[in-house]
């Protein structure tokens, strides 16, 4: 909070050099807060004490919020984000906060690992699967791609691909583990697909479509 006040100039004039340093401190603080929250959520999941609020929610609005929240990061890399089918769905039952975190994780990763001037497609659809309807959310990017070997370890705790470690050495490999756990707790699942390095990837989450 105090860093924000200093950056905004509320506490007095700040030089450009100091602002640059404060911005780095703010970014590191946000990363630390995110990591602590992820660890707390994972601890609750694994101990069975995490609470879900299953209610009727609208997924399209959540995706719009997340895209708007992350559009500045995409704009910096001239990445185009397209959304398809999100507003065709009526309300259905899921935990709004947890599914929002899934969308944030997947879109944030797509932006991070997609080269400048790339493309990201967020697609939402309802399909029939095993005699029930499921909502399928897929985030497809034109990024670095994933090897067959790394596809097997992405969704385990602390699991990361070699290429991801090169681009983001500070990552912990908890985001996708969280995504899969939340999807499973909703009665669904999560996985990734890729034709190989340099050929982009698609991350898919499915949960039952219940109204």
mmCIF file with all atom_site columns, C-alpha atoms in Angstrom:
data_model
loop_
_atom_site.group_PDB
_atom_site.id
_atom_site.type_symbol
_atom_site.label_atom_id
_atom_site.label_alt_id
_atom_site.label_comp_id
_atom_site.label_asym_id
_atom_site.label_entity_id
_atom_site.label_seq_id
_atom_site.pdbx_PDB_ins_code
_atom_site.Cartn_x
_atom_site.Cartn_y
_atom_site.Cartn_z
_atom_site.occupancy
_atom_site.B_iso_or_equiv
_atom_site.pdbx_formal_charge
_atom_site.auth_seq_id
_atom_site.auth_comp_id
_atom_site.auth_asym_id
_atom_site.auth_atom_id
_atom_site.pdbx_PDB_model_num
ATOM 1   C CA . UNK A 1 1   ? 0.000   0.000   0.000   1.00 0.00 ? 1   UNK A CA 1
ATOM 2   C CA . UNK A 1 2   ? 2.753   2.426   0.872   1.00 0.00 ? 2   UNK A CA 1
ATOM 3   C CA . UNK A 1 3   ? 4.633   1.518   -2.331  1.00 0.00 ? 3   UNK A CA 1
ATOM 4   C CA . UNK A 1 4   ? 1.514   2.473   -4.315  1.00 0.00 ? 4   UNK A CA 1
ATOM 5   C CA . UNK A 1 5   ? 1.256   5.792   -2.484  1.00 0.00 ? 5   UNK A CA 1
ATOM 6   C CA . UNK A 1 6   ? 4.893   6.557   -3.283  1.00 0.00 ? 6   UNK A CA 1
ATOM 7   C CA . UNK A 1 7   ? 4.513   5.600   -6.957  1.00 0.00 ? 7   UNK A CA 1
ATOM 8   C CA . UNK A 1 8   ? 1.413   7.783   -7.270  1.00 0.00 ? 8   UNK A CA 1
ATOM 9   C CA . UNK A 1 9   ? 3.255   10.732  -5.709  1.00 0.00 ? 9   UNK A CA 1
ATOM 10  C CA . UNK A 1 10  ? 0.835   11.004  -2.782  1.00 0.00 ? 10  UNK A CA 1
ATOM 11  C CA . UNK A 1 11  ? 3.709   11.085  -0.294  1.00 0.00 ? 11  UNK A CA 1
ATOM 12  C CA . UNK A 1 12  ? 5.679   13.637  -2.291  1.00 0.00 ? 12  UNK A CA 1
ATOM 13  C CA . UNK A 1 13  ? 7.685   13.898  -5.534  1.00 0.00 ? 13  UNK A CA 1
ATOM 14  C CA . UNK A 1 14  ? 9.605   10.795  -6.631  1.00 0.00 ? 14  UNK A CA 1
ATOM 15  C CA . UNK A 1 15  ? 12.348  10.753  -9.252  1.00 0.00 ? 15  UNK A CA 1
ATOM 16  C CA . UNK A 1 16  ? 12.132  8.556   -12.333 1.00 0.00 ? 16  UNK A CA 1
ATOM 17  C CA . UNK A 1 17  ? 15.083  6.473   -11.066 1.00 0.00 ? 17  UNK A CA 1
ATOM 18  C CA . UNK A 1 18  ? 13.389  5.830   -7.711  1.00 0.00 ? 18  UNK A CA 1
ATOM 19  C CA . UNK A 1 19  ? 10.060  5.053   -9.424  1.00 0.00 ? 19  UNK A CA 1
ATOM 20  C CA . UNK A 1 20  ? 11.792  2.399   -11.503 1.00 0.00 ? 20  UNK A CA 1
ATOM 21  C CA . UNK A 1 21  ? 13.180  0.741   -8.377  1.00 0.00 ? 21  UNK A CA 1
ATOM 22  C CA . UNK A 1 22  ? 9.847   0.996   -6.546  1.00 0.00 ? 22  UNK A CA 1
ATOM 23  C CA . UNK A 1 23  ? 8.089   -0.644  -9.501  1.00 0.00 ? 23  UNK A CA 1
ATOM 24  C CA . UNK A 1 24  ? 10.465  -3.607  -9.207  1.00 0.00 ? 24  UNK A CA 1
ATOM 25  C CA . UNK A 1 25  ? 9.749   -3.834  -5.474  1.00 0.00 ? 25  UNK A CA 1
ATOM 26  C CA . UNK A 1 26  ? 5.988   -3.705  -6.143  1.00 0.00 ? 26  UNK A CA 1
ATOM 27  C CA . UNK A 1 27  ? 6.255   -6.459  -8.765  1.00 0.00 ? 27  UNK A CA 1
ATOM 28  C CA . UNK A 1 28  ? 8.300   -8.708  -6.456  1.00 0.00 ? 28  UNK A CA 1
ATOM 29  C CA . UNK A 1 29  ? 5.848   -8.113  -3.619  1.00 0.00 ? 29  UNK A CA 1
ATOM 30  C CA . UNK A 1 30  ? 2.904   -9.078  -5.832  1.00 0.00 ? 30  UNK A CA 1
ATOM 31  C CA . UNK A 1 31  ? 4.721   -12.251 -6.889  1.00 0.00 ? 31  UNK A CA 1
ATOM 32  C CA . UNK A 1 32  ? 5.396   -13.155 -3.259  1.00 0.00 ? 32  UNK A CA 1
ATOM 33  C CA . UNK A 1 33  ? 1.770   -12.560 -2.253  1.00 0.00 ? 33  UNK A CA 1
ATOM 34  C CA . UNK A 1 34  ? 0.636   -14.720 -5.189  1.00 0.00 ? 34  UNK A CA 1
ATOM 35  C CA . UNK A 1 35  ? 3.023   -17.506 -4.177  1.00 0.00 ? 35  UNK A CA 1
ATOM 36  C CA . UNK A 1 36  ? 1.888   -17.455 -0.540  1.00 0.00 ? 36  UNK A CA 1
ATOM 37  C CA . UNK A 1 37  ? -1.778  -17.552 -1.598  1.00 0.00 ? 37  UNK A CA 1
ATOM 38  C CA . UNK A 1 38  ? -1.090  -20.468 -3.960  1.00 0.00 ? 38  UNK A CA 1
ATOM 39  C CA . UNK A 1 39  ? 0.702   -22.407 -1.216  1.00 0.00 ? 39  UNK A CA 1
ATOM 40  C CA . UNK A 1 40  ? -2.141  -21.758 1.224   1.00 0.00 ? 40  UNK A CA 1
ATOM 41  C CA . UNK A 1 41  ? -4.749  -22.880 -1.313  1.00 0.00 ? 41  UNK A CA 1
ATOM 42  C CA . UNK A 1 42  ? -2.775  -26.022 -2.121  1.00 0.00 ? 42  UNK A CA 1
ATOM 43  C CA . UNK A 1 43  ? -2.358  -26.819 1.553   1.00 0.00 ? 43  UNK A CA 1
ATOM 44  C CA . UNK A 1 44  ? -6.123  -26.515 2.069   1.00 0.00 ? 44  UNK A CA 1
ATOM 45  C CA . UNK A 1 45  ? -6.799  -28.662 -1.005  1.00 0.00 ? 45  UNK A CA 1
ATOM 46  C CA . UNK A 1 46  ? -4.481  -31.437 0.084   1.00 0.00 ? 46  UNK A CA 1
ATOM 47  C CA . UNK A 1 47  ? -5.839  -31.431 3.637   1.00 0.00 ? 47  UNK A CA 1
ATOM 48  C CA . UNK A 1 48  ? -9.441  -31.394 2.378   1.00 0.00 ? 48  UNK A CA 1
ATOM 49  C CA . UNK A 1 49  ? -10.286 -28.146 4.164   1.00 0.00 ? 49  UNK A CA 1
ATOM 50  C CA . UNK A 1 50  ? -10.648 -25.840 1.166   1.00 0.00 ? 50  UNK A CA 1
ATOM 51  C CA . UNK A 1 51  ? -14.169 -24.454 0.800   1.00 0.00 ? 51  UNK A CA 1
ATOM 52  C CA . UNK A 1 52  ? -16.078 -24.162 -2.452  1.00 0.00 ? 52  UNK A CA 1
ATOM 53  C CA . UNK A 1 53  ? -19.121 -22.014 -3.132  1.00 0.00 ? 53  UNK A CA 1
ATOM 54  C CA . UNK A 1 54  ? -21.029 -23.780 -5.887  1.00 0.00 ? 54  UNK A CA 1
ATOM 55  C CA . UNK A 1 55  ? -23.565 -21.369 -7.327  1.00 0.00 ? 55  UNK A CA 1
ATOM 56  C CA . UNK A 1 56  ? -25.062 -20.338 -10.663 1.00 0.00 ? 56  UNK A CA 1
ATOM 57  C CA . UNK A 1 57  ? -22.503 -18.108 -12.382 1.00 0.00 ? 57  UNK A CA 1
ATOM 58  C CA . UNK A 1 58  ? -21.861 -16.630 -15.812 1.00 0.00 ? 58  UNK A CA 1
ATOM 59  C CA . UNK A 1 59  ? -18.502 -17.650 -17.293 1.00 0.00 ? 59  UNK A CA 1
ATOM 60  C CA . UNK A 1 60  ? -18.488 -15.082 -20.100 1.00 0.00 ? 60  UNK A CA 1
ATOM 61  C CA . UNK A 1 61  ? -18.327 -12.141 -17.698 1.00 0.00 ? 61  UNK A CA 1
ATOM 62  C CA . UNK A 1 62  ? -15.459 -13.743 -15.773 1.00 0.00 ? 62  UNK A CA 1
ATOM 63  C CA . UNK A 1 63  ? -13.436 -14.251 -18.958 1.00 0.00 ? 63  UNK A CA 1
ATOM 64  C CA . UNK A 1 64  ? -14.059 -10.622 -19.958 1.00 0.00 ? 64  UNK A CA 1
ATOM 65  C CA . UNK A 1 65  ? -12.775 -9.461  -16.549 1.00 0.00 ? 65  UNK A CA 1
ATOM 66  C CA . UNK A 1 66  ? -9.597  -11.532 -16.795 1.00 0.00 ? 66  UNK A CA 1
ATOM 67  C CA . UNK A 1 67  ? -8.870  -10.487 -20.396 1.00 0.00 ? 67  UNK A CA 1
ATOM 68  C CA . UNK A 1 68  ? -9.311  -6.836  -19.390 1.00 0.00 ? 68  UNK A CA 1
ATOM 69  C CA . UNK A 1 69  ? -7.044  -7.358  -16.366 1.00 0.00 ? 69  UNK A CA 1
ATOM 70  C CA . UNK A 1 70  ? -4.228  -8.881  -18.438 1.00 0.00 ? 70  UNK A CA 1
ATOM 71  C CA . UNK A 1 71  ? -4.632  -6.974  -21.707 1.00 0.00 ? 71  UNK A CA 1
ATOM 72  C CA . UNK A 1 72  ? -1.826  -4.523  -20.869 1.00 0.00 ? 72  UNK A CA 1
ATOM 73  C CA . UNK A 1 73  ? 0.662   -7.427  -20.615 1.00 0.00 ? 73  UNK A CA 1
ATOM 74  C CA . UNK A 1 74  ? -0.558  -8.766  -23.966 1.00 0.00 ? 74  UNK A CA 1
ATOM 75  C CA . UNK A 1 75  ? -0.397  -5.277  -25.509 1.00 0.00 ? 75  UNK A CA 1
ATOM 76  C CA . UNK A 1 76  ? 3.255   -4.911  -24.484 1.00 0.00 ? 76  UNK A CA 1
ATOM 77  C CA . UNK A 1 77  ? 4.069   -7.956  -26.632 1.00 0.00 ? 77  UNK A CA 1
ATOM 78  C CA . UNK A 1 78  ? 1.555   -7.071  -29.386 1.00 0.00 ? 78  UNK A CA 1
ATOM 79  C CA . UNK A 1 79  ? -0.296  -10.322 -28.720 1.00 0.00 ? 79  UNK A CA 1
ATOM 80  C CA . UNK A 1 80  ? -3.850  -10.585 -30.034 1.00 0.00 ? 80  UNK A CA 1
ATOM 81  C CA . UNK A 1 81  ? -6.382  -12.281 -27.719 1.00 0.00 ? 81  UNK A CA 1
ATOM 82  C CA . UNK A 1 82  ? -9.632  -13.601 -29.174 1.00 0.00 ? 82  UNK A CA 1
ATOM 83  C CA . UNK A 1 83  ? -12.583 -15.076 -27.270 1.00 0.00 ? 83  UNK A CA 1
ATOM 84  C CA . UNK A 1 84  ? -15.056 -17.482 -28.834 1.00 0.00 ? 84  UNK A CA 1
ATOM 85  C CA . UNK A 1 85  ? -18.288 -18.933 -27.431 1.00 0.00 ? 85  UNK A CA 1
ATOM 86  C CA . UNK A 1 86  ? -17.946 -17.512 -23.919 1.00 0.00 ? 86  UNK A CA 1
ATOM 87  C CA . UNK A 1 87  ? -21.169 -15.497 -24.116 1.00 0.00 ? 87  UNK A CA 1
ATOM 88  C CA . UNK A 1 88  ? -23.191 -18.291 -25.710 1.00 0.00 ? 88  UNK A CA 1
ATOM 89  C CA . UNK A 1 89  ? -23.430 -20.132 -22.384 1.00 0.00 ? 89  UNK A CA 1
ATOM 90  C CA . UNK A 1 90  ? -26.250 -19.556 -19.892 1.00 0.00 ? 90  UNK A CA 1
ATOM 91  C CA . UNK A 1 91  ? -25.426 -19.561 -16.207 1.00 0.00 ? 91  UNK A CA 1
ATOM 92  C CA . UNK A 1 92  ? -24.309 -22.864 -14.715 1.00 0.00 ? 92  UNK A CA 1
ATOM 93  C CA . UNK A 1 93  ? -23.003 -24.132 -11.386 1.00 0.00 ? 93  UNK A CA 1
ATOM 94  C CA . UNK A 1 94  ? -19.363 -23.602 -10.377 1.00 0.00 ? 94  UNK A CA 1
ATOM 95  C CA . UNK A 1 95  ? -17.229 -21.762 -7.821  1.00 0.00 ? 95  UNK A CA 1
ATOM 96  C CA . UNK A 1 96  ? -16.755 -18.295 -9.318  1.00 0.00 ? 96  UNK A CA 1
ATOM 97  C CA . UNK A 1 97  ? -13.533 -17.408 -7.492  1.00 0.00 ? 97  UNK A CA 1
ATOM 98  C CA . UNK A 1 98  ? -11.788 -20.720 -8.200  1.00 0.00 ? 98  UNK A CA 1
ATOM 99  C CA . UNK A 1 99  ? -12.731 -20.841 -11.890 1.00 0.00 ? 99  UNK A CA 1
ATOM 100 C CA . UNK A 1 100 ? -11.632 -17.224 -12.251 1.00 0.00 ? 100 UNK A CA 1
ATOM 101 C CA . UNK A 1 101 ? -8.223  -18.255 -10.880 1.00 0.00 ? 101 UNK A CA 1
ATOM 102 C CA . UNK A 1 102 ? -8.074  -21.014 -13.501 1.00 0.00 ? 102 UNK A CA 1
ATOM 103 C CA . UNK A 1 103 ? -8.726  -18.507 -16.309 1.00 0.00 ? 103 UNK A CA 1
ATOM 104 C CA . UNK A 1 104 ? -6.096  -16.129 -14.873 1.00 0.00 ? 104 UNK A CA 1
ATOM 105 C CA . UNK A 1 105 ? -3.506  -18.924 -14.645 1.00 0.00 ? 105 UNK A CA 1
ATOM 106 C CA . UNK A 1 106 ? -4.068  -20.178 -18.179 1.00 0.00 ? 106 UNK A CA 1
ATOM 107 C CA . UNK A 1 107 ? -4.193  -16.758 -19.854 1.00 0.00 ? 107 UNK A CA 1
ATOM 108 C CA . UNK A 1 108 ? -1.227  -15.439 -17.876 1.00 0.00 ? 108 UNK A CA 1
ATOM 109 C CA . UNK A 1 109 ? 0.852   -18.446 -18.930 1.00 0.00 ? 109 UNK A CA 1
ATOM 110 C CA . UNK A 1 110 ? -0.236  -18.106 -22.555 1.00 0.00 ? 110 UNK A CA 1
ATOM 111 C CA . UNK A 1 111 ? 0.886   -14.460 -22.633 1.00 0.00 ? 111 UNK A CA 1
ATOM 112 C CA . UNK A 1 112 ? 4.139   -15.236 -20.846 1.00 0.00 ? 112 UNK A CA 1
ATOM 113 C CA . UNK A 1 113 ? 5.197   -18.063 -23.168 1.00 0.00 ? 113 UNK A CA 1
ATOM 114 C CA . UNK A 1 114 ? 3.960   -16.599 -26.466 1.00 0.00 ? 114 UNK A CA 1
ATOM 115 C CA . UNK A 1 115 ? 6.505   -14.595 -28.497 1.00 0.00 ? 115 UNK A CA 1
ATOM 116 C CA . UNK A 1 116 ? 5.741   -11.001 -29.564 1.00 0.00 ? 116 UNK A CA 1
ATOM 117 C CA . UNK A 1 117 ? 3.033   -10.580 -32.229 1.00 0.00 ? 117 UNK A CA 1
ATOM 118 C CA . UNK A 1 118 ? 1.542   -13.976 -31.389 1.00 0.00 ? 118 UNK A CA 1
ATOM 119 C CA . UNK A 1 119 ? -2.072  -15.056 -30.997 1.00 0.00 ? 119 UNK A CA 1
ATOM 120 C CA . UNK A 1 120 ? -4.164  -16.489 -28.172 1.00 0.00 ? 120 UNK A CA 1
ATOM 121 C CA . UNK A 1 121 ? -7.619  -18.005 -28.603 1.00 0.00 ? 121 UNK A CA 1
ATOM 122 C CA . UNK A 1 122 ? -9.919  -18.623 -25.640 1.00 0.00 ? 122 UNK A CA 1
ATOM 123 C CA . UNK A 1 123 ? -12.699 -21.003 -26.621 1.00 0.00 ? 123 UNK A CA 1
ATOM 124 C CA . UNK A 1 124 ? -15.704 -22.098 -24.543 1.00 0.00 ? 124 UNK A CA 1
ATOM 125 C CA . UNK A 1 125 ? -18.173 -24.802 -25.556 1.00 0.00 ? 125 UNK A CA 1
ATOM 126 C CA . UNK A 1 126 ? -20.559 -27.360 -24.100 1.00 0.00 ? 126 UNK A CA 1
ATOM 127 C CA . UNK A 1 127 ? -20.114 -30.908 -25.342 1.00 0.00 ? 127 UNK A CA 1
ATOM 128 C CA . UNK A 1 128 ? -21.675 -34.283 -24.600 1.00 0.00 ? 128 UNK A CA 1
ATOM 129 C CA . UNK A 1 129 ? -19.264 -36.638 -22.879 1.00 0.00 ? 129 UNK A CA 1
ATOM 130 C CA . UNK A 1 130 ? -19.963 -39.961 -21.129 1.00 0.00 ? 130 UNK A CA 1
ATOM 131 C CA . UNK A 1 131 ? -23.721 -39.379 -21.110 1.00 0.00 ? 131 UNK A CA 1
ATOM 132 C CA . UNK A 1 132 ? -23.404 -35.925 -19.528 1.00 0.00 ? 132 UNK A CA 1
ATOM 133 C CA . UNK A 1 133 ? -22.786 -32.374 -20.663 1.00 0.00 ? 133 UNK A CA 1
ATOM 134 C CA . UNK A 1 134 ? -19.442 -30.767 -19.867 1.00 0.00 ? 134 UNK A CA 1
ATOM 135 C CA . UNK A 1 135 ? -18.153 -27.230 -20.259 1.00 0.00 ? 135 UNK A CA 1
ATOM 136 C CA . UNK A 1 136 ? -14.836 -27.219 -22.096 1.00 0.00 ? 136 UNK A CA 1
ATOM 137 C CA . UNK A 1 137 ? -12.566 -24.186 -21.726 1.00 0.00 ? 137 UNK A CA 1
ATOM 138 C CA . UNK A 1 138 ? -9.500  -24.174 -23.966 1.00 0.00 ? 138 UNK A CA 1
ATOM 139 C CA . UNK A 1 139 ? -6.723  -21.598 -24.198 1.00 0.00 ? 139 UNK A CA 1
ATOM 140 C CA . UNK A 1 140 ? -4.697  -21.997 -27.394 1.00 0.00 ? 140 UNK A CA 1
ATOM 141 C CA . UNK A 1 141 ? -1.504  -20.035 -28.009 1.00 0.00 ? 141 UNK A CA 1
ATOM 142 C CA . UNK A 1 142 ? 1.142   -19.685 -30.722 1.00 0.00 ? 142 UNK A CA 1
ATOM 143 C CA . UNK A 1 143 ? 3.899   -19.960 -28.128 1.00 0.00 ? 143 UNK A CA 1
ATOM 144 C CA . UNK A 1 144 ? 6.986   -22.037 -27.406 1.00 0.00 ? 144 UNK A CA 1
ATOM 145 C CA . UNK A 1 145 ? 5.196   -25.401 -27.475 1.00 0.00 ? 145 UNK A CA 1
ATOM 146 C CA . UNK A 1 146 ? 5.811   -28.422 -25.253 1.00 0.00 ? 146 UNK A CA 1
ATOM 147 C CA . UNK A 1 147 ? 7.643   -31.705 -25.782 1.00 0.00 ? 147 UNK A CA 1
ATOM 148 C CA . UNK A 1 148 ? 5.851   -35.044 -25.273 1.00 0.00 ? 148 UNK A CA 1
ATOM 149 C CA . UNK A 1 149 ? 8.008   -35.716 -22.212 1.00 0.00 ? 149 UNK A CA 1
ATOM 150 C CA . UNK A 1 150 ? 7.153   -32.392 -20.573 1.00 0.00 ? 150 UNK A CA 1
ATOM 151 C CA . UNK A 1 151 ? 3.429   -32.804 -21.263 1.00 0.00 ? 151 UNK A CA 1
ATOM 152 C CA . UNK A 1 152 ? 3.434   -35.657 -18.732 1.00 0.00 ? 152 UNK A CA 1
ATOM 153 C CA . UNK A 1 153 ? 4.824   -33.564 -15.874 1.00 0.00 ? 153 UNK A CA 1
ATOM 154 C CA . UNK A 1 154 ? 3.142   -30.174 -16.351 1.00 0.00 ? 154 UNK A CA 1
ATOM 155 C CA . UNK A 1 155 ? 0.235   -30.693 -13.944 1.00 0.00 ? 155 UNK A CA 1
ATOM 156 C CA . UNK A 1 156 ? 2.194   -32.216 -11.061 1.00 0.00 ? 156 UNK A CA 1
ATOM 157 C CA . UNK A 1 157 ? 3.303   -30.067 -8.138  1.00 0.00 ? 157 UNK A CA 1
ATOM 158 C CA . UNK A 1 158 ? 6.411   -28.026 -9.058  1.00 0.00 ? 158 UNK A CA 1
ATOM 159 C CA . UNK A 1 159 ? 6.304   -29.541 -12.568 1.00 0.00 ? 159 UNK A CA 1
ATOM 160 C CA . UNK A 1 160 ? 7.685   -27.288 -15.327 1.00 0.00 ? 160 UNK A CA 1
ATOM 161 C CA . UNK A 1 161 ? 9.072   -27.754 -18.825 1.00 0.00 ? 161 UNK A CA 1
ATOM 162 C CA . UNK A 1 162 ? 12.732  -27.020 -19.589 1.00 0.00 ? 162 UNK A CA 1
ATOM 163 C CA . UNK A 1 163 ? 11.759  -24.186 -21.922 1.00 0.00 ? 163 UNK A CA 1
ATOM 164 C CA . UNK A 1 164 ? 9.479   -22.592 -19.291 1.00 0.00 ? 164 UNK A CA 1
ATOM 165 C CA . UNK A 1 165 ? 12.341  -22.606 -16.774 1.00 0.00 ? 165 UNK A CA 1
ATOM 166 C CA . UNK A 1 166 ? 14.517  -20.778 -19.297 1.00 0.00 ? 166 UNK A CA 1
ATOM 167 C CA . UNK A 1 167 ? 11.924  -18.052 -19.945 1.00 0.00 ? 167 UNK A CA 1
ATOM 168 C CA . UNK A 1 168 ? 10.791  -17.685 -16.332 1.00 0.00 ? 168 UNK A CA 1
ATOM 169 C CA . UNK A 1 169 ? 13.450  -19.036 -13.924 1.00 0.00 ? 169 UNK A CA 1
ATOM 170 C CA . UNK A 1 170 ? 11.538  -17.774 -10.894 1.00 0.00 ? 170 UNK A CA 1
ATOM 171 C CA . UNK A 1 171 ? 8.358   -19.757 -11.548 1.00 0.00 ? 171 UNK A CA 1
ATOM 172 C CA . UNK A 1 172 ? 7.380   -22.400 -9.014  1.00 0.00 ? 172 UNK A CA 1
ATOM 173 C CA . UNK A 1 173 ? 5.266   -24.749 -11.130 1.00 0.00 ? 173 UNK A CA 1
ATOM 174 C CA . UNK A 1 174 ? 2.205   -24.496 -8.889  1.00 0.00 ? 174 UNK A CA 1
ATOM 175 C CA . UNK A 1 175 ? -0.293  -22.782 -11.189 1.00 0.00 ? 175 UNK A CA 1
ATOM 176 C CA . UNK A 1 176 ? -1.184  -25.764 -13.367 1.00 0.00 ? 176 UNK A CA 1
ATOM 177 C CA . UNK A 1 177 ? -1.270  -28.091 -10.355 1.00 0.00 ? 177 UNK A CA 1
ATOM 178 C CA . UNK A 1 178 ? -3.847  -25.723 -8.838  1.00 0.00 ? 178 UNK A CA 1
ATOM 179 C CA . UNK A 1 179 ? -5.796  -25.675 -12.130 1.00 0.00 ? 179 UNK A CA 1
ATOM 180 C CA . UNK A 1 180 ? -6.034  -29.460 -12.247 1.00 0.00 ? 180 UNK A CA 1
ATOM 181 C CA . UNK A 1 181 ? -6.995  -29.804 -8.570  1.00 0.00 ? 181 UNK A CA 1
ATOM 182 C CA . UNK A 1 182 ? -9.811  -27.242 -8.899  1.00 0.00 ? 182 UNK A CA 1
ATOM 183 C CA . UNK A 1 183 ? -11.092 -28.896 -12.089 1.00 0.00 ? 183 UNK A CA 1
ATOM 184 C CA . UNK A 1 184 ? -11.062 -32.303 -10.377 1.00 0.00 ? 184 UNK A CA 1
ATOM 185 C CA . UNK A 1 185 ? -12.836 -30.919 -7.318  1.00 0.00 ? 185 UNK A CA 1
ATOM 186 C CA . UNK A 1 186 ? -15.561 -29.718 -9.695  1.00 0.00 ? 186 UNK A CA 1
ATOM 187 C CA . UNK A 1 187 ? -15.845 -33.271 -11.048 1.00 0.00 ? 187 UNK A CA 1
ATOM 188 C CA . UNK A 1 188 ? -13.820 -32.580 -14.202 1.00 0.00 ? 188 UNK A CA 1
ATOM 189 C CA . UNK A 1 189 ? -10.217 -32.557 -15.345 1.00 0.00 ? 189 UNK A CA 1
ATOM 190 C CA . UNK A 1 190 ? -7.432  -30.627 -17.094 1.00 0.00 ? 190 UNK A CA 1
ATOM 191 C CA . UNK A 1 191 ? -4.715  -31.410 -19.625 1.00 0.00 ? 191 UNK A CA 1
ATOM 192 C CA . UNK A 1 192 ? -2.436  -29.861 -22.251 1.00 0.00 ? 192 UNK A CA 1
ATOM 193 C CA . UNK A 1 193 ? -1.845  -30.579 -25.937 1.00 0.00 ? 193 UNK A CA 1
ATOM 194 C CA . UNK A 1 194 ? 1.043   -29.563 -28.188 1.00 0.00 ? 194 UNK A CA 1
ATOM 195 C CA . UNK A 1 195 ? 2.501   -30.683 -31.508 1.00 0.00 ? 195 UNK A CA 1
ATOM 196 C CA . UNK A 1 196 ? 5.990   -29.980 -30.178 1.00 0.00 ? 196 UNK A CA 1
ATOM 197 C CA . UNK A 1 197 ? 8.489   -27.190 -29.585 1.00 0.00 ? 197 UNK A CA 1
ATOM 198 C CA . UNK A 1 198 ? 7.766   -23.980 -31.455 1.00 0.00 ? 198 UNK A CA 1
ATOM 199 C CA . UNK A 1 199 ? 4.291   -25.173 -32.446 1.00 0.00 ? 199 UNK A CA 1
ATOM 200 C CA . UNK A 1 200 ? 2.180   -23.614 -29.707 1.00 0.00 ? 200 UNK A CA 1
ATOM 201 C CA . UNK A 1 201 ? 0.045   -25.363 -27.132 1.00 0.00 ? 201 UNK A CA 1
ATOM 202 C CA . UNK A 1 202 ? -3.532  -25.721 -25.942 1.00 0.00 ? 202 UNK A CA 1
ATOM 203 C CA . UNK A 1 203 ? -4.568  -26.020 -22.305 1.00 0.00 ? 203 UNK A CA 1
ATOM 204 C CA . UNK A 1 204 ? -7.972  -27.560 -21.689 1.00 0.00 ? 204 UNK A CA 1
ATOM 205 C CA . UNK A 1 205 ? -10.224 -27.595 -18.621 1.00 0.00 ? 205 UNK A CA 1
ATOM 206 C CA . UNK A 1 206 ? -13.495 -29.501 -18.424 1.00 0.00 ? 206 UNK A CA 1
ATOM 207 C CA . UNK A 1 207 ? -16.114 -29.397 -15.691 1.00 0.00 ? 207 UNK A CA 1
ATOM 208 C CA . UNK A 1 208 ? -19.694 -30.749 -15.625 1.00 0.00 ? 208 UNK A CA 1
ATOM 209 C CA . UNK A 1 209 ? -22.269 -28.380 -17.121 1.00 0.00 ? 209 UNK A CA 1
ATOM 210 C CA . UNK A 1 210 ? -24.923 -28.368 -14.387 1.00 0.00 ? 210 UNK A CA 1
ATOM 211 C CA . UNK A 1 211 ? -27.746 -25.873 -14.019 1.00 0.00 ? 211 UNK A CA 1
#
